[in-house]
Coordinates of C-alpha atoms in Angstrom, one line a residue:
M1 CA 0.0 0.0 0.0
I2 CA 2.8 2.4 0.9
A3 CA 4.7 1.5 -2.2
K4 CA 1.5 2.3 -4.3
L5 CA 1.1 5.6 -2.5
K6 CA 4.7 6.5 -3.3
K7 CA 4.2 5.6 -6.9
I8 CA 1.1 7.8 -7.2
T9 CA 2.7 10.8 -5.4
A10 CA 5.8 10.4 -7.7
E11 CA 3.7 11.1 -10.7
I12 CA 4.3 14.5 -12.3
G13 CA 0.6 15.2 -12.6
F14 CA -0.1 14.6 -9.0
K15 CA 2.9 16.8 -7.9
R16 CA 1.7 19.5 -10.2
Y17 CA -1.8 19.6 -8.8
F18 CA -0.6 19.2 -5.2
K19 CA 1.9 22.1 -5.4
N20 CA -0.8 24.2 -7.0
T21 CA -3.2 23.4 -4.2
V22 CA -0.6 24.2 -1.5
W23 CA 0.1 27.5 -3.1
V24 CA -3.5 28.5 -3.3
F25 CA -4.2 27.2 0.3
G26 CA -1.1 29.1 1.6
G27 CA -2.3 32.3 -0.1
K28 CA -5.7 31.9 1.6
V29 CA -4.2 31.4 5.0
L30 CA -2.0 34.5 4.6
Q31 CA -5.1 36.5 3.6
I32 CA -7.0 35.3 6.7
I33 CA -4.1 36.2 9.0
S34 CA -3.9 39.6 7.5
A35 CA -7.6 40.1 7.7
I36 CA -7.8 39.1 11.3
F37 CA -4.8 41.0 12.7
I38 CA -4.1 43.9 10.4
G39 CA -7.9 44.2 9.6
A40 CA -8.6 44.2 13.4
W41 CA -6.0 47.0 13.9
V42 CA -7.6 49.0 11.1
A43 CA -11.1 48.4 12.6
R44 CA -9.8 49.5 16.1
Y45 CA -8.3 52.7 14.6
L46 CA -11.3 53.6 12.5
G47 CA -13.9 52.9 15.2
P48 CA -17.4 51.4 14.7
D49 CA -18.8 54.4 12.9
Q50 CA -16.1 54.8 10.2
L51 CA -15.8 51.0 9.8
G52 CA -19.5 50.9 9.3
I53 CA -19.4 53.4 6.5
L54 CA -16.6 51.3 4.8
S55 CA -18.5 48.0 5.4
Y56 CA -21.8 49.4 4.2
S57 CA -20.1 50.7 1.0
Q58 CA -18.4 47.4 0.3
S59 CA -21.7 45.5 0.9
L60 CA -23.6 47.7 -1.4
I61 CA -21.1 47.1 -4.2
A62 CA -21.1 43.4 -3.5
L63 CA -24.9 43.2 -4.0
F64 CA -24.4 43.8 -7.7
L65 CA -20.9 42.6 -8.2
A66 CA -22.1 39.7 -10.3
L67 CA -23.1 42.3 -13.0
S68 CA -19.4 43.1 -13.3
T69 CA -18.0 39.6 -13.3
L70 CA -21.0 38.3 -15.3
G71 CA -20.5 34.8 -13.8
L72 CA -17.8 34.1 -16.3
N73 CA -15.0 32.9 -14.0
G74 CA -15.8 29.2 -13.8
I75 CA -17.0 29.1 -17.5
L76 CA -13.8 30.8 -18.7
V77 CA -11.6 28.3 -16.8
R78 CA -13.6 25.4 -18.4
E79 CA -13.3 26.9 -21.9
L80 CA -9.6 27.5 -21.5
V81 CA -9.0 23.9 -20.4
N82 CA -11.1 22.5 -23.3
R83 CA -9.8 24.9 -26.0
P84 CA -6.4 26.2 -25.0
E85 CA -5.6 27.2 -28.6
K86 CA -8.4 29.8 -28.3
K87 CA -7.0 31.4 -25.3
N88 CA -6.4 34.9 -26.9
V89 CA -10.0 35.3 -28.1
L90 CA -11.4 33.8 -24.9
L91 CA -9.4 36.1 -22.7
G92 CA -10.0 39.1 -24.9
T93 CA -13.7 38.6 -25.1
S94 CA -14.0 38.0 -21.4
L95 CA -12.1 41.1 -20.6
I96 CA -14.3 43.2 -22.8
L97 CA -17.5 41.7 -21.4
Q98 CA -16.4 42.2 -17.8
T99 CA -15.3 45.8 -18.5
C100 CA -18.8 46.5 -20.0
G101 CA -20.2 44.9 -16.9
S102 CA -18.1 47.2 -14.7
I103 CA -19.4 50.2 -16.6
F104 CA -23.0 49.1 -16.1
L105 CA -22.2 48.5 -12.4
M106 CA -20.8 52.0 -12.1
L107 CA -23.8 53.6 -13.7
L108 CA -26.0 51.9 -11.2
L109 CA -23.9 53.0 -8.3
V110 CA -23.8 56.6 -9.5
Y111 CA -27.5 56.6 -9.9
F112 CA -28.0 55.1 -6.4
V113 CA -25.6 57.3 -4.5
Y114 CA -26.9 60.6 -6.0
S115 CA -30.6 59.5 -5.7
F116 CA -30.6 57.9 -2.2
E117 CA -27.3 58.6 -0.4
E118 CA -27.1 61.9 1.4
N119 CA -23.7 61.5 3.1
E120 CA -21.0 63.0 0.8
L121 CA -18.2 60.9 2.3
T122 CA -20.2 57.6 1.7
R123 CA -20.8 58.7 -1.9
K124 CA -17.1 59.2 -2.5
I125 CA -16.2 55.9 -1.0
I126 CA -18.8 54.0 -3.0
I127 CA -17.6 55.5 -6.3
I128 CA -13.9 54.9 -5.5
L129 CA -14.6 51.2 -4.5
G130 CA -16.8 50.7 -7.5
S131 CA -14.1 51.9 -9.9
A132 CA -11.9 49.1 -8.6
T133 CA -14.0 46.6 -10.6
F134 CA -12.6 48.0 -13.8
F135 CA -9.1 46.7 -12.8
D136 CA -10.6 43.5 -11.3
S137 CA -11.6 42.6 -14.9
F138 CA -7.9 41.7 -15.5
T139 CA -8.4 38.7 -13.1
V140 CA -9.0 36.8 -16.4
I141 CA -5.2 36.4 -16.3
T142 CA -5.6 34.6 -12.9
L143 CA -8.1 32.3 -14.5
Y144 CA -5.7 31.6 -17.4
F145 CA -3.0 30.4 -15.0
Q146 CA -5.6 28.5 -13.0
S147 CA -6.6 26.6 -16.2
T148 CA -2.9 25.7 -16.8
V149 CA -2.5 24.6 -13.1
E150 CA 0.0 27.4 -12.5
S151 CA -1.8 29.4 -9.8
K152 CA 1.4 29.6 -7.8
F153 CA 2.5 32.5 -10.0
T154 CA -0.7 34.6 -9.4
V155 CA -0.7 33.7 -5.7
R156 CA 2.8 35.2 -5.4
I157 CA 1.5 38.4 -7.0
N158 CA -1.4 38.4 -4.5
I159 CA 1.0 37.8 -1.6
A160 CA 3.3 40.7 -2.7
V161 CA 0.3 43.1 -2.9
L162 CA -1.0 41.8 0.5
L163 CA 2.3 42.6 2.2
I164 CA 2.6 46.0 0.6
S165 CA -0.9 46.8 1.6
A166 CA -0.3 45.6 5.2
F167 CA 2.7 47.9 5.6
V168 CA 0.8 50.9 4.1
K169 CA -2.1 50.3 6.4
I170 CA 0.2 50.3 9.4
F171 CA 1.8 53.5 8.1
L172 CA -1.7 55.1 7.7
I173 CA -2.7 54.1 11.2
L174 CA 0.5 55.5 12.7
S175 CA 0.1 58.6 10.6
K176 CA -3.5 59.0 11.8
A177 CA -4.8 59.1 8.2
P178 CA -8.5 59.7 7.5
L179 CA -10.8 57.0 6.3
I180 CA -10.7 58.0 2.6
F181 CA -6.9 57.1 2.5
F182 CA -7.8 53.5 3.5
V183 CA -10.5 53.5 0.7
I184 CA -7.9 54.7 -1.9
L185 CA -5.6 52.0 -0.7
I186 CA -8.2 49.3 -1.6
L187 CA -8.4 50.8 -5.1
A188 CA -4.5 50.9 -5.2
E189 CA -4.5 47.1 -4.3
S190 CA -6.6 46.4 -7.4
I191 CA -4.3 48.5 -9.6
L192 CA -1.2 46.9 -8.2
T193 CA -2.6 43.4 -8.7
T194 CA -3.5 44.3 -12.3
I195 CA 0.0 45.6 -13.0
G196 CA 1.5 42.4 -11.4
L197 CA -0.8 40.1 -13.4
I198 CA 0.0 41.9 -16.7
W199 CA 3.8 41.7 -15.9
L200 CA 3.5 38.0 -15.1
Y201 CA 1.6 37.3 -18.3
T202 CA 4.1 39.2 -20.5
N203 CA 7.0 37.6 -18.5
K204 CA 5.9 34.2 -19.7
G205 CA 6.4 35.3 -23.3
L206 CA 2.8 36.1 -23.9
T207 CA 1.2 39.4 -24.8
L208 CA -2.2 41.1 -24.3
F209 CA -1.9 42.6 -27.8
N210 CA -2.8 39.2 -29.3
W211 CA -6.1 39.2 -27.4
S212 CA -9.2 39.7 -29.6
F213 CA -13.0 40.0 -29.3
S214 CA -15.5 37.6 -30.8
K215 CA -19.2 38.4 -30.9
K216 CA -19.9 34.7 -31.4
I217 CA -17.9 33.6 -28.4
A218 CA -19.3 36.5 -26.4
K219 CA -22.9 35.2 -27.1
K220 CA -21.9 31.7 -26.1
L221 CA -20.2 32.8 -22.9
L222 CA -23.2 34.9 -21.9
K223 CA -25.6 32.1 -22.8
D224 CA -23.7 29.8 -20.4
S225 CA -23.2 32.4 -17.7
W226 CA -26.6 34.1 -17.3
P227 CA -27.9 31.6 -14.7
L228 CA -24.7 32.2 -12.8
I229 CA -25.2 36.0 -13.0
L230 CA -28.6 35.6 -11.5
S231 CA -27.5 33.1 -8.8
G232 CA -24.5 35.4 -8.0
I233 CA -26.8 38.4 -7.4
I234 CA -29.0 36.2 -5.2
V235 CA -25.9 35.0 -3.2
S236 CA -24.7 38.6 -2.8
I237 CA -28.1 39.8 -1.5
Y238 CA -28.3 36.7 0.7
M239 CA -24.9 37.4 2.2
K240 CA -24.8 41.2 2.4
V241 CA -28.3 42.5 2.7
D242 CA -28.1 42.3 6.5
Q243 CA -25.5 45.1 6.6
I244 CA -27.4 47.3 4.2
M245 CA -30.6 46.9 6.3
I246 CA -28.8 47.6 9.6
K247 CA -27.5 50.9 8.1
E248 CA -31.0 51.9 6.8
M249 CA -32.9 50.8 10.0
M250 CA -30.2 51.8 12.5
N251 CA -26.9 53.6 11.7
T252 CA -23.4 53.0 10.4
A253 CA -22.0 52.5 13.9
Y254 CA -24.0 49.4 14.3
V255 CA -22.9 48.3 10.8
G256 CA -19.3 48.6 12.1
Q257 CA -20.1 46.6 15.3
Y258 CA -21.8 43.9 13.1
S259 CA -19.2 43.7 10.4
A260 CA -16.4 43.3 12.9
A261 CA -18.0 40.1 14.2
V262 CA -18.9 38.8 10.7
R263 CA -15.3 39.2 9.5
L264 CA -14.2 36.8 12.3
S265 CA -17.1 34.5 11.8
E266 CA -16.6 34.2 8.1
A267 CA -12.8 33.9 8.3
W268 CA -13.1 30.1 8.5
Y269 CA -15.2 29.7 5.3
F270 CA -12.3 28.7 3.1
I271 CA -11.8 25.5 5.1
P272 CA -14.8 23.5 3.7
S273 CA -13.9 24.5 0.1
V274 CA -10.3 23.2 0.5
I275 CA -11.5 19.9 2.2
S276 CA -14.3 19.3 -0.3
T277 CA -12.1 20.0 -3.3
S278 CA -9.5 17.5 -2.0
L279 CA -11.9 14.7 -0.9
F280 CA -14.7 14.8 -3.4
P281 CA -12.8 13.0 -6.3
A282 CA -12.6 10.0 -4.1
I283 CA -16.3 10.2 -3.4
V284 CA -17.2 10.4 -7.1
N285 CA -14.9 7.5 -7.9
A286 CA -16.7 5.4 -5.2
K287 CA -19.9 5.8 -7.2
K288 CA -18.3 3.8 -10.0
R289 CA -17.9 0.9 -7.6
S290 CA -21.2 1.0 -5.8
E291 CA -24.0 3.4 -4.8
E292 CA -23.7 2.3 -1.2
L293 CA -19.9 3.1 -0.9
Y294 CA -20.7 6.4 -2.7
Y295 CA -23.2 7.6 -0.1
E296 CA -21.1 6.1 2.8
R297 CA -18.2 8.4 1.8
L298 CA -20.5 11.3 1.3
Q299 CA -21.9 10.8 4.8
K300 CA -18.4 10.7 6.2
L301 CA -17.7 14.0 4.5
Y302 CA -20.8 15.6 6.1
D303 CA -19.8 14.2 9.5
L304 CA -16.2 15.7 9.1
M305 CA -17.7 19.0 8.1
T306 CA -20.0 18.9 11.2
L307 CA -17.2 18.1 13.6
F308 CA -14.9 20.8 12.1
S309 CA -17.6 23.5 12.2
I310 CA -18.8 22.7 15.7
S311 CA -15.2 22.5 17.0
I312 CA -14.8 26.1 15.7
A313 CA -18.2 27.4 16.8
L314 CA -18.3 26.0 20.3
P315 CA -15.1 27.7 21.7
M316 CA -15.8 30.9 19.8
T317 CA -19.3 31.0 21.5
F318 CA -17.7 31.3 24.9
L319 CA -14.5 33.2 23.9
S320 CA -16.2 35.7 21.6
G321 CA -16.4 38.6 24.0
W322 CA -12.8 38.2 25.1
L323 CA -11.6 37.8 21.5
I324 CA -13.4 40.9 20.3
K325 CA -12.0 42.9 23.2
I326 CA -8.5 41.8 22.5
L327 CA -8.6 42.3 18.7
Y328 CA -11.0 45.3 18.4
G329 CA -11.1 47.0 21.8
E330 CA -13.9 48.2 24.1
A331 CA -15.6 50.3 21.3
Y332 CA -16.9 47.1 19.7
F333 CA -18.6 45.8 22.9
L334 CA -21.7 44.7 21.0
S335 CA -19.7 42.6 18.5
G336 CA -19.0 39.8 21.0
D337 CA -22.7 38.8 21.3
V338 CA -23.1 39.0 17.5
L339 CA -20.1 36.7 17.0
S340 CA -21.3 34.1 19.5
L341 CA -24.5 33.7 17.5
H342 CA -23.3 34.3 13.9
I343 CA -20.5 31.8 14.2
W344 CA -23.1 28.9 14.2
A345 CA -24.2 29.9 10.7
G346 CA -20.8 28.4 9.7
V347 CA -22.1 24.9 10.6
F348 CA -24.6 25.2 7.7
V349 CA -22.0 26.9 5.4
F350 CA -19.6 24.0 5.9
L351 CA -22.4 21.5 5.1
G352 CA -23.6 23.5 2.2
V353 CA -20.2 23.8 0.6
S354 CA -19.6 20.0 1.0
R355 CA -23.0 19.3 -0.7
E356 CA -22.1 21.3 -3.9
G357 CA -20.0 18.4 -5.2
W358 CA -22.9 16.0 -4.8
I359 CA -25.3 18.5 -6.5
L360 CA -22.9 18.6 -9.5
S361 CA -22.4 14.8 -9.5
E362 CA -26.1 14.2 -9.6
N363 CA -26.8 17.0 -12.1
L364 CA -29.2 18.7 -9.7
Q365 CA -27.9 22.3 -10.2
R366 CA -31.4 23.6 -11.0
Y367 CA -32.2 23.3 -7.3
T368 CA -29.3 25.5 -6.1
M369 CA -31.0 28.7 -7.2
V370 CA -34.2 27.6 -5.4
Y371 CA -32.3 27.0 -2.2
L372 CA -30.5 30.3 -2.4
G373 CA -33.7 32.2 -3.3
L374 CA -35.5 30.8 -0.3
G375 CA -32.6 31.7 1.9
M376 CA -32.5 35.2 0.5
I377 CA -36.2 35.8 1.0
C378 CA -36.0 34.3 4.5
N379 CA -33.1 36.5 5.4
I380 CA -34.7 39.7 4.2
L381 CA -38.1 39.0 6.0
L382 CA -36.4 38.0 9.2
N383 CA -34.2 41.1 9.2
L384 CA -37.3 43.3 8.7
F385 CA -38.9 41.7 11.8
L386 CA -35.8 41.1 14.0
I387 CA -33.7 44.2 13.6
P388 CA -36.3 46.7 15.0
G389 CA -36.7 44.6 18.1
Y390 CA -33.3 43.0 18.6
G391 CA -30.8 45.2 16.7
I392 CA -27.7 43.6 15.3
I393 CA -28.3 40.5 17.4
G394 CA -31.5 40.0 15.4
A395 CA -29.6 40.4 12.2
A396 CA -27.2 37.6 13.3
A397 CA -30.2 35.4 14.2
A398 CA -31.7 36.1 10.8
T399 CA -28.5 35.0 9.1
L400 CA -28.3 31.8 11.1
I401 CA -31.9 30.9 10.4
A402 CA -31.6 31.7 6.7
Q403 CA -28.6 29.5 6.3
A404 CA -30.4 26.7 8.0
V405 CA -33.4 27.1 5.7
S406 CA -31.2 27.3 2.5
V407 CA -28.9 24.4 3.4
L408 CA -31.0 22.1 5.5
I409 CA -34.7 22.7 5.2
A410 CA -35.0 23.5 1.5
P411 CA -33.6 20.2 0.3
A412 CA -36.4 18.4 2.3
L413 CA -39.0 20.0 0.1
F414 CA -37.9 18.2 -3.1
K415 CA -37.9 14.4 -3.5
S416 CA -34.7 14.4 -5.6
T417 CA -32.7 16.2 -2.9
R418 CA -34.4 14.9 0.3
I419 CA -31.7 12.3 0.9
S420 CA -29.3 15.3 1.4
F421 CA -31.6 16.5 4.2
V422 CA -31.6 13.1 5.8
M423 CA -27.9 12.7 5.7
M424 CA -27.2 16.2 7.1
I425 CA -29.7 15.5 10.0
K426 CA -27.7 12.3 10.8
S427 CA -24.5 14.4 10.9
L428 CA -26.0 17.2 13.0
T429 CA -27.4 14.8 15.5
F430 CA -24.2 12.7 15.5
Y431 CA -26.3 9.7 14.7
S432 CA -24.1 8.5 11.8
I433 CA -20.9 9.0 13.9
F434 CA -22.2 7.1 16.9
S435 CA -23.6 4.3 14.6
R436 CA -20.2 3.9 13.0
I437 CA -18.5 3.8 16.4
T438 CA -21.0 1.2 17.7
L439 CA -20.6 -0.9 14.6
N440 CA -16.8 -0.9 14.9
K441 CA -17.1 -2.0 18.5
E442 CA -19.4 -4.9 17.6
I443 CA -17.0 -6.0 14.8
K444 CA -14.1 -6.0 17.3

């Protein structure tokens, strides 16, 4: 068995994918570390009110960000893998489409801020942050290297920009710079990343001047991506509408308190993606051998996600107040209670991410938008009822319940996906884990 494992790991293909995964994972970890520590220092410096203005502006842009990316990312990678000889026209067409999407997004933002937003500073921040989407269109270069399993190069660019940004943020804090400087820095990060990606692409002997636009390919890409645009908007509303509603129903200081907790709560969300990506090929291969083995492995994945998420949520529940005080300071005294509740939404996020592979494997993607739509509607309605009475604690409760509806309850409504509901219940009640332990004892 050991000899076989060594043979597999010695293969060039395996080493290539493994190294690529390690680089991507390492980049994510560094981003999380920076977000927690440097981000907390920035939040402590800005205070709840200014952080609230920044978080509200970012959430507003995120609501319609899918109009800028046009849901093309996954589709572009697929096309680049399947038709590498068409890379110049695929990349050029995608860049033009996303740039047009960014223009449309900016027009919406300008209309919104000058029609509904009275605060001049907030207006400026939204416009500056929105303009970053033009430069983000060049992430098509990142997708090219992703398709060639060379993400380590783009990760290095991201790490370099991350380090530069971290040092500049520290300088701005020590210099007592105003909020607008931190906003400009976010735009500068996008510009630096774009410059780095273009340099990387040309350094590989390639050139952007060979890129071209094809109306035929544009129609095909948009035909494939429009469901993803819609689902992307739904996801954004689902995930960010709480901060928008807190600002409109309360004020930006409460948005700052809430977003400080959410940033810590969501910092763990990259874990299920990494685990599922690594383990799901083995689950799919099991289906070729038997349906029983396939679902047995899927159940084990759900069990693993449940244990991981609860092992994070449980200590965070009791340490949330202390952690918020250490990282953010006394000014964020309300964030601890929000974190202790919001962290449990991660249990459903972990399970939901692990289910995505099964949805694709069973060709049940049509249900995903229904789940997300139900979660979005639930979140909006609950926020309307809970925020007036319970403030940002109510918003956290709304998020938790909406996640439970989207991930756990919604699959029970349809016969084709009901098995997912049953398996998740077995994981959440530890029934499958205890059954496996009992069975192993009986065998021994």
